[in-house]
Amino acid sequence: MFNSILVICTGNICRSPLGERYLRAMLPNMRVDSAGTGALVGHAADESAAKIALINGLNLDGHQGRQLTATVARDDDLILAMEKSHIEYVSRIAPEARGKTMLFGHWLSQKEIPDPYRKSEEAFVSVYSLIEQAGKYWAEKLGS
């Protein structure tokens, strides 16, 4: 039984906040947080990420970048990573958490979700679309 999910990316200001807020909306009875492997600690969500979130009915207000640590990795029942390199990072810092770490794009044929940071608005639209598609699958699998 899963009660908590941690969504991870690199900086914790684009992809993981989008994934976190999307899953929070889809799974209201679950605790969903996010963190980054090289987080911009204390930073608000990226402006382009916040904009694409609003267009899609989500709000990234109040988000603050947070570093993924071994303690943070141990806290949640499931860790969803945007890239394979993030899974490797979890394996290095918290080997015991490796077994509960999967790609966010797991149900999309193990697809990695590319980093849109400092890229075009189209890149953010594309990334959001992947997060939404993958998030729907996770919500279906984990929803009660």
PDB file of C-alpha atoms in Angstrom:
ATOM      1  CA  MET A   1       0.000   0.000   0.000  1.00  0.00           C
ATOM      2  CA  PHE A   2       1.346   3.373  -1.011  1.00  0.00           C
ATOM      3  CA  ASN A   3       0.622   6.412   1.152  1.00  0.00           C
ATOM      4  CA  SER A   4       3.364   8.740  -0.025  1.00  0.00           C
ATOM      5  CA  ILE A   5       5.157   9.517  -3.272  1.00  0.00           C
ATOM      6  CA  LEU A   6       8.315  11.496  -3.911  1.00  0.00           C
ATOM      7  CA  VAL A   7       8.824  12.897  -7.421  1.00  0.00           C
ATOM      8  CA  ILE A   8      12.431  13.697  -8.307  1.00  0.00           C
ATOM      9  CA  CYS A   9      14.282  15.512 -11.083  1.00  0.00           C
ATOM     10  CA  THR A  10      17.521  17.478 -11.193  1.00  0.00           C
ATOM     11  CA  GLY A  11      16.870  21.041  -9.987  1.00  0.00           C
ATOM     12  CA  ASN A  12      13.437  20.501  -8.400  1.00  0.00           C
ATOM     13  CA  ILE A  13      12.045  23.622 -10.081  1.00  0.00           C
ATOM     14  CA  CYS A  14      10.546  22.309 -13.371  1.00  0.00           C
ATOM     15  CA  ARG A  15       9.642  18.653 -13.850  1.00  0.00           C
ATOM     16  CA  SER A  16       9.272  17.320 -10.305  1.00  0.00           C
ATOM     17  CA  PRO A  17       7.094  20.220  -9.062  1.00  0.00           C
ATOM     18  CA  LEU A  18       4.822  19.667 -12.092  1.00  0.00           C
ATOM     19  CA  GLY A  19       4.699  15.930 -11.419  1.00  0.00           C
ATOM     20  CA  GLU A  20       4.136  16.523  -7.705  1.00  0.00           C
ATOM     21  CA  ARG A  21       1.235  18.950  -8.165  1.00  0.00           C
ATOM     22  CA  TYR A  22      -0.320  16.811 -10.914  1.00  0.00           C
ATOM     23  CA  LEU A  23      -0.269  13.667  -8.741  1.00  0.00           C
ATOM     24  CA  ARG A  24      -1.486  15.632  -5.714  1.00  0.00           C
ATOM     25  CA  ALA A  25      -4.525  16.718  -7.727  1.00  0.00           C
ATOM     26  CA  MET A  26      -5.151  13.168  -8.997  1.00  0.00           C
ATOM     27  CA  LEU A  27      -4.461  11.388  -5.681  1.00  0.00           C
ATOM     28  CA  PRO A  28      -5.841  13.728  -2.983  1.00  0.00           C
ATOM     29  CA  ASN A  29      -5.552  11.108  -0.219  1.00  0.00           C
ATOM     30  CA  MET A  30      -1.842  10.592  -0.783  1.00  0.00           C
ATOM     31  CA  ARG A  31       1.112  12.667   0.394  1.00  0.00           C
ATOM     32  CA  VAL A  32       3.075  13.777  -2.659  1.00  0.00           C
ATOM     33  CA  ASP A  33       6.312  15.756  -2.430  1.00  0.00           C
ATOM     34  CA  SER A  34       9.283  16.458  -4.674  1.00  0.00           C
ATOM     35  CA  ALA A  35      13.035  16.921  -4.502  1.00  0.00           C
ATOM     36  CA  GLY A  36      16.050  17.275  -6.791  1.00  0.00           C
ATOM     37  CA  THR A  37      19.354  15.452  -7.199  1.00  0.00           C
ATOM     38  CA  GLY A  38      21.054  18.829  -7.650  1.00  0.00           C
ATOM     39  CA  ALA A  39      18.299  21.012  -6.272  1.00  0.00           C
ATOM     40  CA  LEU A  40      18.160  24.784  -6.435  1.00  0.00           C
ATOM     41  CA  VAL A  41      17.366  24.756  -2.727  1.00  0.00           C
ATOM     42  CA  GLY A  42      14.788  27.310  -1.645  1.00  0.00           C
ATOM     43  CA  HIS A  43      14.095  28.465  -5.211  1.00  0.00           C
ATOM     44  CA  ALA A  44      10.538  28.931  -6.434  1.00  0.00           C
ATOM     45  CA  ALA A  45       9.334  26.889  -9.399  1.00  0.00           C
ATOM     46  CA  ASP A  46      10.660  27.963 -12.796  1.00  0.00           C
ATOM     47  CA  GLU A  47       8.490  30.693 -14.403  1.00  0.00           C
ATOM     48  CA  SER A  48       7.826  28.633 -17.539  1.00  0.00           C
ATOM     49  CA  ALA A  49       6.879  25.608 -15.417  1.00  0.00           C
ATOM     50  CA  ALA A  50       4.525  27.775 -13.319  1.00  0.00           C
ATOM     51  CA  LYS A  51       2.952  29.188 -16.494  1.00  0.00           C
ATOM     52  CA  ILE A  52       2.352  25.762 -18.096  1.00  0.00           C
ATOM     53  CA  ALA A  53       0.952  24.528 -14.764  1.00  0.00           C
ATOM     54  CA  LEU A  54      -1.592  27.376 -14.625  1.00  0.00           C
ATOM     55  CA  ILE A  55      -2.663  26.774 -18.228  1.00  0.00           C
ATOM     56  CA  ASN A  56      -3.399  23.184 -17.180  1.00  0.00           C
ATOM     57  CA  GLY A  57      -5.242  24.045 -13.967  1.00  0.00           C
ATOM     58  CA  LEU A  58      -2.363  23.441 -11.534  1.00  0.00           C
ATOM     59  CA  ASN A  59      -0.645  25.908  -9.263  1.00  0.00           C
ATOM     60  CA  LEU A  60       3.053  25.833  -8.331  1.00  0.00           C
ATOM     61  CA  ASP A  61       2.755  28.688  -5.813  1.00  0.00           C
ATOM     62  CA  GLY A  62       4.646  28.062  -2.617  1.00  0.00           C
ATOM     63  CA  HIS A  63       6.997  25.517  -4.167  1.00  0.00           C
ATOM     64  CA  GLN A  64      10.574  25.599  -2.852  1.00  0.00           C
ATOM     65  CA  GLY A  65      13.405  23.540  -4.292  1.00  0.00           C
ATOM     66  CA  ARG A  66      14.583  20.804  -1.924  1.00  0.00           C
ATOM     67  CA  GLN A  67      17.650  18.571  -2.086  1.00  0.00           C
ATOM     68  CA  LEU A  68      17.184  14.814  -2.248  1.00  0.00           C
ATOM     69  CA  THR A  69      19.026  13.212   0.668  1.00  0.00           C
ATOM     70  CA  ALA A  70      19.152   9.631   1.937  1.00  0.00           C
ATOM     71  CA  THR A  71      16.717  10.612   4.720  1.00  0.00           C
ATOM     72  CA  VAL A  72      14.270  12.159   2.245  1.00  0.00           C
ATOM     73  CA  ALA A  73      14.550   9.054   0.008  1.00  0.00           C
ATOM     74  CA  ARG A  74      13.696   6.766   2.942  1.00  0.00           C
ATOM     75  CA  ASP A  75      10.607   8.799   3.915  1.00  0.00           C
ATOM     76  CA  ASP A  76       8.306   7.871   1.028  1.00  0.00           C
ATOM     77  CA  ASP A  77       6.714   4.639  -0.167  1.00  0.00           C
ATOM     78  CA  LEU A  78       7.409   5.283  -3.853  1.00  0.00           C
ATOM     79  CA  ILE A  79       9.991   7.440  -5.635  1.00  0.00           C
ATOM     80  CA  LEU A  80       9.287   8.499  -9.212  1.00  0.00           C
ATOM     81  CA  ALA A  81      12.308   9.749 -11.159  1.00  0.00           C
ATOM     82  CA  MET A  82      12.310  11.709 -14.407  1.00  0.00           C
ATOM     83  CA  GLU A  83      15.523  10.111 -15.747  1.00  0.00           C
ATOM     84  CA  LYS A  84      17.516   6.903 -15.286  1.00  0.00           C
ATOM     85  CA  SER A  85      20.400   9.000 -13.918  1.00  0.00           C
ATOM     86  CA  HIS A  86      18.125  10.059 -11.036  1.00  0.00           C
ATOM     87  CA  ILE A  87      17.490   6.388 -10.194  1.00  0.00           C
ATOM     88  CA  GLU A  88      21.268   5.831 -10.174  1.00  0.00           C
ATOM     89  CA  TYR A  89      21.617   8.796  -7.801  1.00  0.00           C
ATOM     90  CA  VAL A  90      19.079   7.250  -5.394  1.00  0.00           C
ATOM     91  CA  SER A  91      20.978   3.935  -5.590  1.00  0.00           C
ATOM     92  CA  ARG A  92      24.198   5.726  -4.604  1.00  0.00           C
ATOM     93  CA  ILE A  93      22.894   7.803  -1.695  1.00  0.00           C
ATOM     94  CA  ALA A  94      20.203   5.437  -0.345  1.00  0.00           C
ATOM     95  CA  PRO A  95      20.693   1.880  -1.701  1.00  0.00           C
ATOM     96  CA  GLU A  96      17.811   0.647   0.448  1.00  0.00           C
ATOM     97  CA  ALA A  97      15.439   2.978  -1.471  1.00  0.00           C
ATOM     98  CA  ARG A  98      16.391   1.605  -4.903  1.00  0.00           C
ATOM     99  CA  GLY A  99      13.667  -1.056  -4.831  1.00  0.00           C
ATOM    100  CA  LYS A 100      10.907   1.539  -4.539  1.00  0.00           C
ATOM    101  CA  THR A 101      12.314   3.877  -7.203  1.00  0.00           C
ATOM    102  CA  MET A 102      10.883   3.856 -10.731  1.00  0.00           C
ATOM    103  CA  LEU A 103      10.733   6.142 -13.736  1.00  0.00           C
ATOM    104  CA  PHE A 104       7.858   8.621 -13.759  1.00  0.00           C
ATOM    105  CA  GLY A 105       7.452   7.515 -17.389  1.00  0.00           C
ATOM    106  CA  HIS A 106       7.413   3.813 -16.406  1.00  0.00           C
ATOM    107  CA  TRP A 107       3.986   3.199 -17.993  1.00  0.00           C
ATOM    108  CA  LEU A 108       5.067   5.050 -21.173  1.00  0.00           C
ATOM    109  CA  SER A 109       7.508   2.285 -22.160  1.00  0.00           C
ATOM    110  CA  GLN A 110      10.089   3.384 -19.558  1.00  0.00           C
ATOM    111  CA  LYS A 111      10.284   6.834 -21.137  1.00  0.00           C
ATOM    112  CA  GLU A 112      12.588   9.420 -19.609  1.00  0.00           C
ATOM    113  CA  ILE A 113      11.099  12.904 -19.325  1.00  0.00           C
ATOM    114  CA  PRO A 114      13.634  15.437 -20.655  1.00  0.00           C
ATOM    115  CA  ASP A 115      14.689  18.542 -18.741  1.00  0.00           C
ATOM    116  CA  PRO A 116      13.025  21.671 -20.200  1.00  0.00           C
ATOM    117  CA  TYR A 117      15.076  24.062 -18.030  1.00  0.00           C
ATOM    118  CA  ARG A 118      16.039  27.214 -19.975  1.00  0.00           C
ATOM    119  CA  LYS A 119      14.434  25.821 -23.126  1.00  0.00           C
ATOM    120  CA  SER A 120      11.507  27.036 -25.240  1.00  0.00           C
ATOM    121  CA  GLU A 121       7.885  27.229 -24.186  1.00  0.00           C
ATOM    122  CA  GLU A 122       7.275  24.325 -26.614  1.00  0.00           C
ATOM    123  CA  ALA A 123       9.712  22.208 -24.573  1.00  0.00           C
ATOM    124  CA  PHE A 124       7.654  22.883 -21.444  1.00  0.00           C
ATOM    125  CA  VAL A 125       4.404  22.070 -23.284  1.00  0.00           C
ATOM    126  CA  SER A 126       5.911  18.776 -24.450  1.00  0.00           C
ATOM    127  CA  VAL A 127       7.266  17.899 -20.982  1.00  0.00           C
ATOM    128  CA  TYR A 128       3.945  18.742 -19.334  1.00  0.00           C
ATOM    129  CA  SER A 129       2.156  16.505 -21.820  1.00  0.00           C
ATOM    130  CA  LEU A 130       4.458  13.585 -20.899  1.00  0.00           C
ATOM    131  CA  ILE A 131       3.995  14.257 -17.163  1.00  0.00           C
ATOM    132  CA  GLU A 132       0.226  14.332 -17.623  1.00  0.00           C
ATOM    133  CA  GLN A 133       0.187  11.096 -19.679  1.00  0.00           C
ATOM    134  CA  ALA A 134       2.444   9.258 -17.224  1.00  0.00           C
ATOM    135  CA  GLY A 135       0.695  10.787 -14.211  1.00  0.00           C
ATOM    136  CA  LYS A 136      -2.688   9.490 -15.393  1.00  0.00           C
ATOM    137  CA  TYR A 137      -1.292   5.947 -15.436  1.00  0.00           C
ATOM    138  CA  TRP A 138       0.204   6.314 -11.952  1.00  0.00           C
ATOM    139  CA  ALA A 139      -3.086   7.740 -10.637  1.00  0.00           C
ATOM    140  CA  GLU A 140      -4.999   4.797 -12.146  1.00  0.00           C
ATOM    141  CA  LYS A 141      -2.565   2.235 -10.695  1.00  0.00           C
ATOM    142  CA  LEU A 142      -2.358   3.836  -7.243  1.00  0.00           C
ATOM    143  CA  GLY A 143      -5.850   5.276  -6.852  1.00  0.00           C
ATOM    144  CA  SER A 144      -8.172   3.431  -4.513  1.00  0.00           C
TER     145      SER A 144
END
